[in-house]
PDB file of C-alpha atoms in Angstrom:
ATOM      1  CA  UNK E   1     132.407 119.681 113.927  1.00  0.00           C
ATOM      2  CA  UNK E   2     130.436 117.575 116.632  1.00  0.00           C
ATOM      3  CA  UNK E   3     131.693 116.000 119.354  1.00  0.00           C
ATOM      4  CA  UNK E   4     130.501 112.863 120.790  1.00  0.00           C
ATOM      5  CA  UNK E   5     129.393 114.905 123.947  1.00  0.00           C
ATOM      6  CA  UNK E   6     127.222 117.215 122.145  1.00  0.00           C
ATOM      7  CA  UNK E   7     126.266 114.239 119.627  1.00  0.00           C
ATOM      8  CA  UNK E   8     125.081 112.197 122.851  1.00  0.00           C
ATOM      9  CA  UNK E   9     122.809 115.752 123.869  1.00  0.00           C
ATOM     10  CA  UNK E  10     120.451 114.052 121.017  1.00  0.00           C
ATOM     11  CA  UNK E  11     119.542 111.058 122.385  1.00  0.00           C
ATOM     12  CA  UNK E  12     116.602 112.226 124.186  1.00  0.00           C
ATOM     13  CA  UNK E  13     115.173 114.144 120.911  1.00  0.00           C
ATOM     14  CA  UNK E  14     115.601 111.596 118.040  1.00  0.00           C
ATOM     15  CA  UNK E  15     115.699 107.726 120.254  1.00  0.00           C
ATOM     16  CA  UNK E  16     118.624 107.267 118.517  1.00  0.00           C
ATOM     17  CA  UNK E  17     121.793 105.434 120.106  1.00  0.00           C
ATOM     18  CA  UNK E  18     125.067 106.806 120.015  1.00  0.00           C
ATOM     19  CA  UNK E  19     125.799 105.203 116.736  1.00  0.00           C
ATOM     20  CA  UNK E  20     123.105 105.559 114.603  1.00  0.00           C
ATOM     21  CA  UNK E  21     123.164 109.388 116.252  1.00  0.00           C
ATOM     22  CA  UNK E  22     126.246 109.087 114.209  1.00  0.00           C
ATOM     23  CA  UNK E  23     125.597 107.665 111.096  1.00  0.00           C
ATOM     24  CA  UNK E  24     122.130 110.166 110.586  1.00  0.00           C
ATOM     25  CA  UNK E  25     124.505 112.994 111.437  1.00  0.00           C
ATOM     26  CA  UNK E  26     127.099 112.214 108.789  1.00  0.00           C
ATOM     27  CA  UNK E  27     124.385 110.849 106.611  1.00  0.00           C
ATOM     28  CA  UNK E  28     122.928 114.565 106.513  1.00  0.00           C
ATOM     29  CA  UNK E  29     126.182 116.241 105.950  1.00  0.00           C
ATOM     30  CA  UNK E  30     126.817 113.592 102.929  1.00  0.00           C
ATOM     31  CA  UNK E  31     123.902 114.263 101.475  1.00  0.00           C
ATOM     32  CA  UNK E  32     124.052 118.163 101.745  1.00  0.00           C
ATOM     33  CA  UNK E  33     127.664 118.252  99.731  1.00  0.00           C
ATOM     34  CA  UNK E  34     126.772 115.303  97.497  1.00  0.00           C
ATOM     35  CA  UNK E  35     123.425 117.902  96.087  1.00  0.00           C
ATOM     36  CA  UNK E  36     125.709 120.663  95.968  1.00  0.00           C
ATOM     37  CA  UNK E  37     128.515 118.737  93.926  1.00  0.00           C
ATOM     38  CA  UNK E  38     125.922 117.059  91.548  1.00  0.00           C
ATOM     39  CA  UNK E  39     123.992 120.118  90.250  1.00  0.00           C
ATOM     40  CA  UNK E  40     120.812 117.601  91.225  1.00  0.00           C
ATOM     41  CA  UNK E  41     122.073 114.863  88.327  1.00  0.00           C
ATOM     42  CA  UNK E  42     121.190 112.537  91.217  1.00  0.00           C
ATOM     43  CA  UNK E  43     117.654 111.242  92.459  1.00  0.00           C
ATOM     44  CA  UNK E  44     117.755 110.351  96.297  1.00  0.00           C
ATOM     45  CA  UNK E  45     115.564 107.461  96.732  1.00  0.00           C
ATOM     46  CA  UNK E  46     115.096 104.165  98.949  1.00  0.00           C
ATOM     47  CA  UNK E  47     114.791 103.897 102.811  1.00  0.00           C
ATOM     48  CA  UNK E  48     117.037 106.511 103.930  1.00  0.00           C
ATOM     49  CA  UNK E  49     114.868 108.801 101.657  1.00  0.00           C
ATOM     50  CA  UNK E  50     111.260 107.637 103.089  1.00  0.00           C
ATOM     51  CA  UNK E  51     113.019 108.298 106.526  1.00  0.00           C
ATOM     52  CA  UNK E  52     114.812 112.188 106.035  1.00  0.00           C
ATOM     53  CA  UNK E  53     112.179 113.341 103.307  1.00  0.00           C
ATOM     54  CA  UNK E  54     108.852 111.487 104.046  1.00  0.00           C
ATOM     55  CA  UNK E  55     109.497 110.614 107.858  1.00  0.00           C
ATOM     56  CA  UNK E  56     109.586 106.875 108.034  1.00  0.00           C
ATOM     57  CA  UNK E  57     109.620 106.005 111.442  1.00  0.00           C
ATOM     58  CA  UNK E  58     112.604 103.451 110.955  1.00  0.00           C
ATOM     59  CA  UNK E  59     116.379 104.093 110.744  1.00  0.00           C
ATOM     60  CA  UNK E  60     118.456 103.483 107.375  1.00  0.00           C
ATOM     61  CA  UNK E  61     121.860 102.916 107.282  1.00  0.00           C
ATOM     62  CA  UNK E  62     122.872 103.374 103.685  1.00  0.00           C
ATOM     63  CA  UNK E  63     122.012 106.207 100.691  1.00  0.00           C
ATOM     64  CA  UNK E  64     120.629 105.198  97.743  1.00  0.00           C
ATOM     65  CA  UNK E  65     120.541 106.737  94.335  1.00  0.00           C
ATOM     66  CA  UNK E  66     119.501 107.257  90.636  1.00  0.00           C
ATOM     67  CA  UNK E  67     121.646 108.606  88.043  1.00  0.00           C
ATOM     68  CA  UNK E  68     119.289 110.856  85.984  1.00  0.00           C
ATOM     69  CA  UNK E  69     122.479 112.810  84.476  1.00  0.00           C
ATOM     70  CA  UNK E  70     125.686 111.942  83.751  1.00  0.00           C
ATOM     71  CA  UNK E  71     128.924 113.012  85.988  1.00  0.00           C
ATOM     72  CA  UNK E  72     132.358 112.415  86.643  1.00  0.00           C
ATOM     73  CA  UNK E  73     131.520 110.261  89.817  1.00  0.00           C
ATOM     74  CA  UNK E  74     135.102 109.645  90.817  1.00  0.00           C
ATOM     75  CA  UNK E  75     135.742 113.322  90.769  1.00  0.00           C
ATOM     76  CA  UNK E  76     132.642 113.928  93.052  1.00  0.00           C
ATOM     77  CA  UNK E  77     133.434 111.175  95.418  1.00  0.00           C
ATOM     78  CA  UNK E  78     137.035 112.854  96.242  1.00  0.00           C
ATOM     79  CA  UNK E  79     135.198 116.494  96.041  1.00  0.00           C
ATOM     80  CA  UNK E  80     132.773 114.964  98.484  1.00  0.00           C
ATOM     81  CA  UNK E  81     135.906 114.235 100.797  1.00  0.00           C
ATOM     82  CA  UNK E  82     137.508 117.390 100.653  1.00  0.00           C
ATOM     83  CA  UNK E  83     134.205 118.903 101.801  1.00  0.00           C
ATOM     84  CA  UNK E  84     134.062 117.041 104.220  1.00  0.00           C
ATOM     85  CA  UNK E  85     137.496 117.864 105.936  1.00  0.00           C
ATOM     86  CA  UNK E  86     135.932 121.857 106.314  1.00  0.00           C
ATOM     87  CA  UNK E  87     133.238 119.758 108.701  1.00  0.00           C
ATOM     88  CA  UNK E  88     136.187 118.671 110.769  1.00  0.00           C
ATOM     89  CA  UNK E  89     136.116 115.131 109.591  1.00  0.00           C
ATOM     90  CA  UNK E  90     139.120 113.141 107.285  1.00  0.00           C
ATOM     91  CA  UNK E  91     137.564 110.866 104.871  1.00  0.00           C
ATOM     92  CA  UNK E  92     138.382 108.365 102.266  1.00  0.00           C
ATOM     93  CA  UNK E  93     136.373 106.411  99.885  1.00  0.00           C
ATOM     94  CA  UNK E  94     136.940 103.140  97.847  1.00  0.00           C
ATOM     95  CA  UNK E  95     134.913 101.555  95.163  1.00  0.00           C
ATOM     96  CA  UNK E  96     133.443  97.840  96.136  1.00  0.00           C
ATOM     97  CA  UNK E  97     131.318  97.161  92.793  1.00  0.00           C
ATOM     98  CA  UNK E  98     130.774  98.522  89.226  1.00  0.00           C
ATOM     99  CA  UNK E  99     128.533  96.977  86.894  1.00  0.00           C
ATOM    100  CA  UNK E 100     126.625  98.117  84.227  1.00  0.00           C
ATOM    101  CA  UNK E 101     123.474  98.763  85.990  1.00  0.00           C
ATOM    102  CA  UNK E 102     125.485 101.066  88.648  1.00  0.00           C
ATOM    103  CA  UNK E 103     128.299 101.801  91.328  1.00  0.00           C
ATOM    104  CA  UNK E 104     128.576 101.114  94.762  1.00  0.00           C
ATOM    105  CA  UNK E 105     130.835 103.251  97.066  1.00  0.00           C
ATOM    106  CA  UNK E 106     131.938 102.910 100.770  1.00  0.00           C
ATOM    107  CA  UNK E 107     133.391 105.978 102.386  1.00  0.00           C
ATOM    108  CA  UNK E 108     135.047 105.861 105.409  1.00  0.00           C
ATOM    109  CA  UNK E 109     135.111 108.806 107.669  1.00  0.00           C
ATOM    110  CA  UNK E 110     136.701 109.310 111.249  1.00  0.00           C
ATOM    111  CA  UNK E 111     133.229 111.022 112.884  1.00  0.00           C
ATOM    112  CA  UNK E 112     132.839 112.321 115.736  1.00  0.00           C
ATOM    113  CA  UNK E 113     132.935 108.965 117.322  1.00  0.00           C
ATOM    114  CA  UNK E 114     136.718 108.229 115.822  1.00  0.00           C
ATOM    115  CA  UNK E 115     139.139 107.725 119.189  1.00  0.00           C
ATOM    116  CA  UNK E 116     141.765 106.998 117.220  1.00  0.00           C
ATOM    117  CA  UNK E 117     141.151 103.385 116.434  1.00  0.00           C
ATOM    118  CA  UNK E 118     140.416 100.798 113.573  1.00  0.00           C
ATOM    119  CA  UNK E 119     137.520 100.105 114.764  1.00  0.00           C
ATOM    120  CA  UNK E 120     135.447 103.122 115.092  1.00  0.00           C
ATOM    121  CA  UNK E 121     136.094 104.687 111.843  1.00  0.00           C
ATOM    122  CA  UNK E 122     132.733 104.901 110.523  1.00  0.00           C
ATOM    123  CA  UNK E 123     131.769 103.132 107.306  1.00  0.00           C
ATOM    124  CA  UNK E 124     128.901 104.604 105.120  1.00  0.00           C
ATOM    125  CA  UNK E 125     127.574 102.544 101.591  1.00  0.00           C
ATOM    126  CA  UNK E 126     126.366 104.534  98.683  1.00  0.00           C
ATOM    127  CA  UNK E 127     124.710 103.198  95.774  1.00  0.00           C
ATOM    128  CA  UNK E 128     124.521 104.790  92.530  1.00  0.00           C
ATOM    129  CA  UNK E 129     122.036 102.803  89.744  1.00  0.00           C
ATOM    130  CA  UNK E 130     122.410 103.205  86.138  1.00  0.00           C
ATOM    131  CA  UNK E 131     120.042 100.790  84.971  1.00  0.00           C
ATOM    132  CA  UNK E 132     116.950 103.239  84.379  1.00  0.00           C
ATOM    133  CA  UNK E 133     115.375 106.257  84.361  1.00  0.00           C
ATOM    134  CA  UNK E 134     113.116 108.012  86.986  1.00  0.00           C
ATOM    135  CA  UNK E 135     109.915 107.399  85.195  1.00  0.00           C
ATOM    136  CA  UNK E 136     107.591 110.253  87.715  1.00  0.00           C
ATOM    137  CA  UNK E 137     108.754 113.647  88.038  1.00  0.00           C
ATOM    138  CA  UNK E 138     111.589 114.002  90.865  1.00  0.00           C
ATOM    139  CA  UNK E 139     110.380 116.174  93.701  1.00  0.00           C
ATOM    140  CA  UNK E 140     112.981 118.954  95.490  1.00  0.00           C
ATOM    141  CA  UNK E 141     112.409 118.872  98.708  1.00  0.00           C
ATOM    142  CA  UNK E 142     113.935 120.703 101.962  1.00  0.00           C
ATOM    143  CA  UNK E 143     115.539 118.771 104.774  1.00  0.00           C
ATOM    144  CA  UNK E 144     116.132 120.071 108.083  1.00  0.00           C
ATOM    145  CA  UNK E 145     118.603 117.800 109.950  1.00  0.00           C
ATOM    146  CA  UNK E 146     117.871 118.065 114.110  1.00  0.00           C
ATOM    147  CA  UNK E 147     121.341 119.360 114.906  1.00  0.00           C
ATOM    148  CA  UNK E 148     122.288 123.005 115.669  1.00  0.00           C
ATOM    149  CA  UNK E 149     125.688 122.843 113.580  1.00  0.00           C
ATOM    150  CA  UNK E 150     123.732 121.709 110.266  1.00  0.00           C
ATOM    151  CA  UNK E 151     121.604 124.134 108.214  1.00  0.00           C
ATOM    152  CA  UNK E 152     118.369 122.663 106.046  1.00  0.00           C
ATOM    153  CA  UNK E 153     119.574 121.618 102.514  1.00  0.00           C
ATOM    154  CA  UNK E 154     117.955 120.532  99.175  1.00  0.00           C
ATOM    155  CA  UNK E 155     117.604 117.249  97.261  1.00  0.00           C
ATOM    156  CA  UNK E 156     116.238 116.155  94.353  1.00  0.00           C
ATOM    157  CA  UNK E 157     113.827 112.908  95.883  1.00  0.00           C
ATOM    158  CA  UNK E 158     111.632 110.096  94.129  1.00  0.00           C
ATOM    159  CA  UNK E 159     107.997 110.904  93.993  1.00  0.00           C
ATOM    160  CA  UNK E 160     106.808 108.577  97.172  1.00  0.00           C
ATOM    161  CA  UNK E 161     104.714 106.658  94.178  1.00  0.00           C
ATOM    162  CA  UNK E 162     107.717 105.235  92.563  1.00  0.00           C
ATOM    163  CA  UNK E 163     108.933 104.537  95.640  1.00  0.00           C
ATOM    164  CA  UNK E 164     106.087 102.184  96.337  1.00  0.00           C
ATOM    165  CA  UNK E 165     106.564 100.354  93.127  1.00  0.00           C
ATOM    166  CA  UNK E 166     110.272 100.040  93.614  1.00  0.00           C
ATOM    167  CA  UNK E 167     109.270  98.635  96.919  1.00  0.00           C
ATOM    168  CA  UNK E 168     106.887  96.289  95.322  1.00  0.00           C
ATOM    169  CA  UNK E 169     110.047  95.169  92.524  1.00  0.00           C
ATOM    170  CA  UNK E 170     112.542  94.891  95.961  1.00  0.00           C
ATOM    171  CA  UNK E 171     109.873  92.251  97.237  1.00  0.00           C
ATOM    172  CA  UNK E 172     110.029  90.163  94.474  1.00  0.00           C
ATOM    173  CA  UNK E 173     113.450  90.347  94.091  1.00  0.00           C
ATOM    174  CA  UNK E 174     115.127  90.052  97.380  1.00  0.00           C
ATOM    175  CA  UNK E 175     114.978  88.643 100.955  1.00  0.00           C
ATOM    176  CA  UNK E 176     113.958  91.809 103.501  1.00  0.00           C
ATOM    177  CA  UNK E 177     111.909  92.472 105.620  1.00  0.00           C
ATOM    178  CA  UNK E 178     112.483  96.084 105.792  1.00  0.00           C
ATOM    179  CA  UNK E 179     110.776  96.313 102.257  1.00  0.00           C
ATOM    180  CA  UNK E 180     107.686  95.261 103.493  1.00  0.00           C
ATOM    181  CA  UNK E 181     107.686  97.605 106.750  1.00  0.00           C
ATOM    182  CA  UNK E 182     108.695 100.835 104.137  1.00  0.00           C
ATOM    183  CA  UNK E 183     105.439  99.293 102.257  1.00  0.00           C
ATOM    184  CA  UNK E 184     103.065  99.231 105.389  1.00  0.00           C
ATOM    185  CA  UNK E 185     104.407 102.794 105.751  1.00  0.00           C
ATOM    186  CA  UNK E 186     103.901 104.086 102.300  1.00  0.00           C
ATOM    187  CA  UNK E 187     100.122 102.647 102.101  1.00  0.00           C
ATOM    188  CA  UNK E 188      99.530 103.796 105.368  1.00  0.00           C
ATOM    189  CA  UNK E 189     100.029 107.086 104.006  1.00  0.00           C
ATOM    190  CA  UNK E 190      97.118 106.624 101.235  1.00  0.00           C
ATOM    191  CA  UNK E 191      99.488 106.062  98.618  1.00  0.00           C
ATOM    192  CA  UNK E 192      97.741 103.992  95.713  1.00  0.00           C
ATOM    193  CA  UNK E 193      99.403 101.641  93.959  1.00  0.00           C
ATOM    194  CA  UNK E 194      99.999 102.208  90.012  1.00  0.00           C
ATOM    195  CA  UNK E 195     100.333  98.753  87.953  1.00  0.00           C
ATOM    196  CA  UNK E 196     101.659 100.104  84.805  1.00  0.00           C
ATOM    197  CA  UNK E 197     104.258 101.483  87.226  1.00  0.00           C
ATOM    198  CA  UNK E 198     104.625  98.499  88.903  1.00  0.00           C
ATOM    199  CA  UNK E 199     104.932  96.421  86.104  1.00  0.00           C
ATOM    200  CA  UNK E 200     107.135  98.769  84.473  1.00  0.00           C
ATOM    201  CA  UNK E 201     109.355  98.605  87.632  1.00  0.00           C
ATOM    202  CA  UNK E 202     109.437  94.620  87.246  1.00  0.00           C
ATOM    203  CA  UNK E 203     110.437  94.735  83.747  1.00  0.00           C
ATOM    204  CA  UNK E 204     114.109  94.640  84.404  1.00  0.00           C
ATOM    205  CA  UNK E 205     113.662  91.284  85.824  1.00  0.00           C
ATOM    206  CA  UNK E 206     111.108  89.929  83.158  1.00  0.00           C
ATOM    207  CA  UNK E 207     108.780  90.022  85.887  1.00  0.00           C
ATOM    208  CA  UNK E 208     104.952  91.194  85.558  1.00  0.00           C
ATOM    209  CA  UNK E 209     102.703  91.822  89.069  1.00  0.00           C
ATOM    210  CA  UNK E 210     100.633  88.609  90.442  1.00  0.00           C
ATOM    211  CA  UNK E 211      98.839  89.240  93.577  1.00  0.00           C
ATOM    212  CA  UNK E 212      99.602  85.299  94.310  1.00  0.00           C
ATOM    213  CA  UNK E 213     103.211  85.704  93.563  1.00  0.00           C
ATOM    214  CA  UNK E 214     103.083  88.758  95.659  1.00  0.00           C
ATOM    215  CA  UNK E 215     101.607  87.738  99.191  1.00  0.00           C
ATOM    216  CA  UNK E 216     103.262  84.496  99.192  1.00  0.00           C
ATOM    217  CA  UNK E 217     106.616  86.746  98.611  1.00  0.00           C
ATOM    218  CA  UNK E 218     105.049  88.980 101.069  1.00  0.00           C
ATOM    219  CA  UNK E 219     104.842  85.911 104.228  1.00  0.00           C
ATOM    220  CA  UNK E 220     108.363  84.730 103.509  1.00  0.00           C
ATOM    221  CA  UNK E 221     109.722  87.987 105.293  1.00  0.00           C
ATOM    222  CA  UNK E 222     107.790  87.078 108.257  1.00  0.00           C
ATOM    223  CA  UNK E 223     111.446  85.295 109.464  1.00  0.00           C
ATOM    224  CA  UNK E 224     113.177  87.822 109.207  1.00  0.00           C
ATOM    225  CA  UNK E 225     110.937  90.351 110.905  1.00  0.00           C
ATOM    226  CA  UNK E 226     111.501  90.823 114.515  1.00  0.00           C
ATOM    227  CA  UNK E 227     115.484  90.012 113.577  1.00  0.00           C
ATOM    228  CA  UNK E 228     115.890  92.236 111.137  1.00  0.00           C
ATOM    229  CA  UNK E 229     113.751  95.084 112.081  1.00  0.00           C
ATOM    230  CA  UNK E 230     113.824  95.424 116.289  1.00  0.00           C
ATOM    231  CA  UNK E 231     117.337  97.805 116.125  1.00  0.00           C
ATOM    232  CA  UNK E 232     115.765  99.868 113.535  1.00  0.00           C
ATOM    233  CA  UNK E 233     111.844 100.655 114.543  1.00  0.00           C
ATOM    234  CA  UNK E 234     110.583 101.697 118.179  1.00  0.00           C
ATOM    235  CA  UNK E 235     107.444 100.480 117.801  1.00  0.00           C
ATOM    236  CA  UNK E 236     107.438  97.520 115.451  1.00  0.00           C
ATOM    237  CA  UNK E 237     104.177  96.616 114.694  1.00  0.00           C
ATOM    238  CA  UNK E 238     103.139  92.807 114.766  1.00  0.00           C
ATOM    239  CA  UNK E 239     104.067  90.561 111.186  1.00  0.00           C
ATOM    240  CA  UNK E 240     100.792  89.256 111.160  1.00  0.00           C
ATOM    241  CA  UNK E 241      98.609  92.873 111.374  1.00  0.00           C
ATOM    242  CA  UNK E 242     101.159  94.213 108.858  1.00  0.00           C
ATOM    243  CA  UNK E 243     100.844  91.093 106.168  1.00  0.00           C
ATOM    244  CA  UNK E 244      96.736  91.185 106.956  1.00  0.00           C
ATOM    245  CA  UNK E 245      96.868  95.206 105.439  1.00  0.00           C
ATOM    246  CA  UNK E 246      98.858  95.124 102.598  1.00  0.00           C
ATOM    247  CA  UNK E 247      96.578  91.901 101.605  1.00  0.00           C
ATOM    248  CA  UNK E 248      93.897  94.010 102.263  1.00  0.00           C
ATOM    249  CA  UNK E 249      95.120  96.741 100.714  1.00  0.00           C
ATOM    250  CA  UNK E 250      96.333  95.002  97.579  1.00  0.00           C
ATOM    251  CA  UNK E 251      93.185  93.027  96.290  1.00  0.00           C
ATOM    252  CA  UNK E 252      92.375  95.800  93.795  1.00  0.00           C
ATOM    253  CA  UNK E 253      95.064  94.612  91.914  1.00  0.00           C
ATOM    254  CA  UNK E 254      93.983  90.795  91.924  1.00  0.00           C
TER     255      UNK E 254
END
């Protein structure tokens, strides 16, 4: 167990805040006992995943997976909390949705920031997907979380490929500009983008890839960008440099 004292010692290392110190702390214990529970029937994916496993430089506030083998999720979920009481920390969980494409949890935990209050009980959302498979081979990977009390763990992650084209479906599909920052960050990295993959992302939503489509999705997150994004990045690069790249970088597809 942490306390906020030593928890505040890592504000200088990481350029995290108090809170999201916090939340990346319990976040790493989470993840640790939900890998052990699951026998790696789960497939960590989505921003959290680009940050702790491929070292996005922007924070992530909730965990994301794929189901790639059935489990008694309820069962984990209160497994998960009972592990979590030999960190020092009482937790509870409820469901909020369940739909045939997936679950979503919220667990509630009194952290190390918990005074005894309502208020600073700290909420963390999980997301579970049924709705299809991993298509690329799931990578395990080591992380090694920054704090002395926490030893490096294993997780089954999304190849960083998939990742991309998932990103690519989330642009199409919803409203944030964080998709097209975890984008920049994935080409950046000389990922290339795989159309059959792509398109076989967008097949859920009877949707095919359209460069057209796709940078005129691309400059309606340019509203949300210095809103959404200036609490999670340090150095946020300009809309307008970011949108000019991925145009760039996406005209092999046209």
């Amino acid at each position: 167990m942490i306390t906020k004292t030593e928890l505040n010692e890592y504000r200088i290392i990481t350029g995290l805040h108090l809170g999201q110190l916090e939340r990346d702390y319990l976040q790493n214990i989470v993840l640790m006992v939900l890998f052990r529970l699951t026998d790696n029937h789960l497939v960590f994916k989505g921003g959290t995943a680009l940050q702790k496993v491929y070292n996005l430089d922007r924070f992530s506030e909730d965990l994301d997976f794929t189901l790639c083998e059935e489990f008694k999720i309820d069962d984990v979920m209160k497994k998960l909390c009972d592990n979590l009481k030999l960190f020092g920390y009482s937790s509870d969980f409820d469901k909020k949705k369940e739909f045939v494409t997936g679950v979503t949890f919220r667990l509630k935990i009194k952290g190390p920031l918990f005074n005894g209050s309502v208020n600073s009980i700290f909420y963390l959302k999980m997301e579970i997907s049924f709705r299809e498979k991993v298509i690329l081979k799931a990578l395990v990977k080591e992380i090694k979380p920054v704090y002395n009390d926490l030893s490096p763990f294993i997780v089954k992650v999304m190849d960083i490929e998939e990742i991309l084209a998932e990103k690519i479906r989330a642009i199409f599909t919803r409203d944030a500009a964080r998709d097209i920052f975890d984008l920049y960050f994935i080409i950046k990295k000389g990922v290339s983008p795989n159309i059959i993959l792509i398109n076989k992302k967008l097949e859920y939503y009877e949707l095919t890839f359209n460069l057209k489509n796709f940078n005129k999705k691309v400059a309606e997150k340019e509203k949300l960008w210095e809103k959404e994004l200036s609490f999670l990045v340090k150095n946020l690069p300009k809309f307008k440099k970011v949108k000019k790249e991925i145009k760039e970088f996406f005209k092999v597809l046209g």
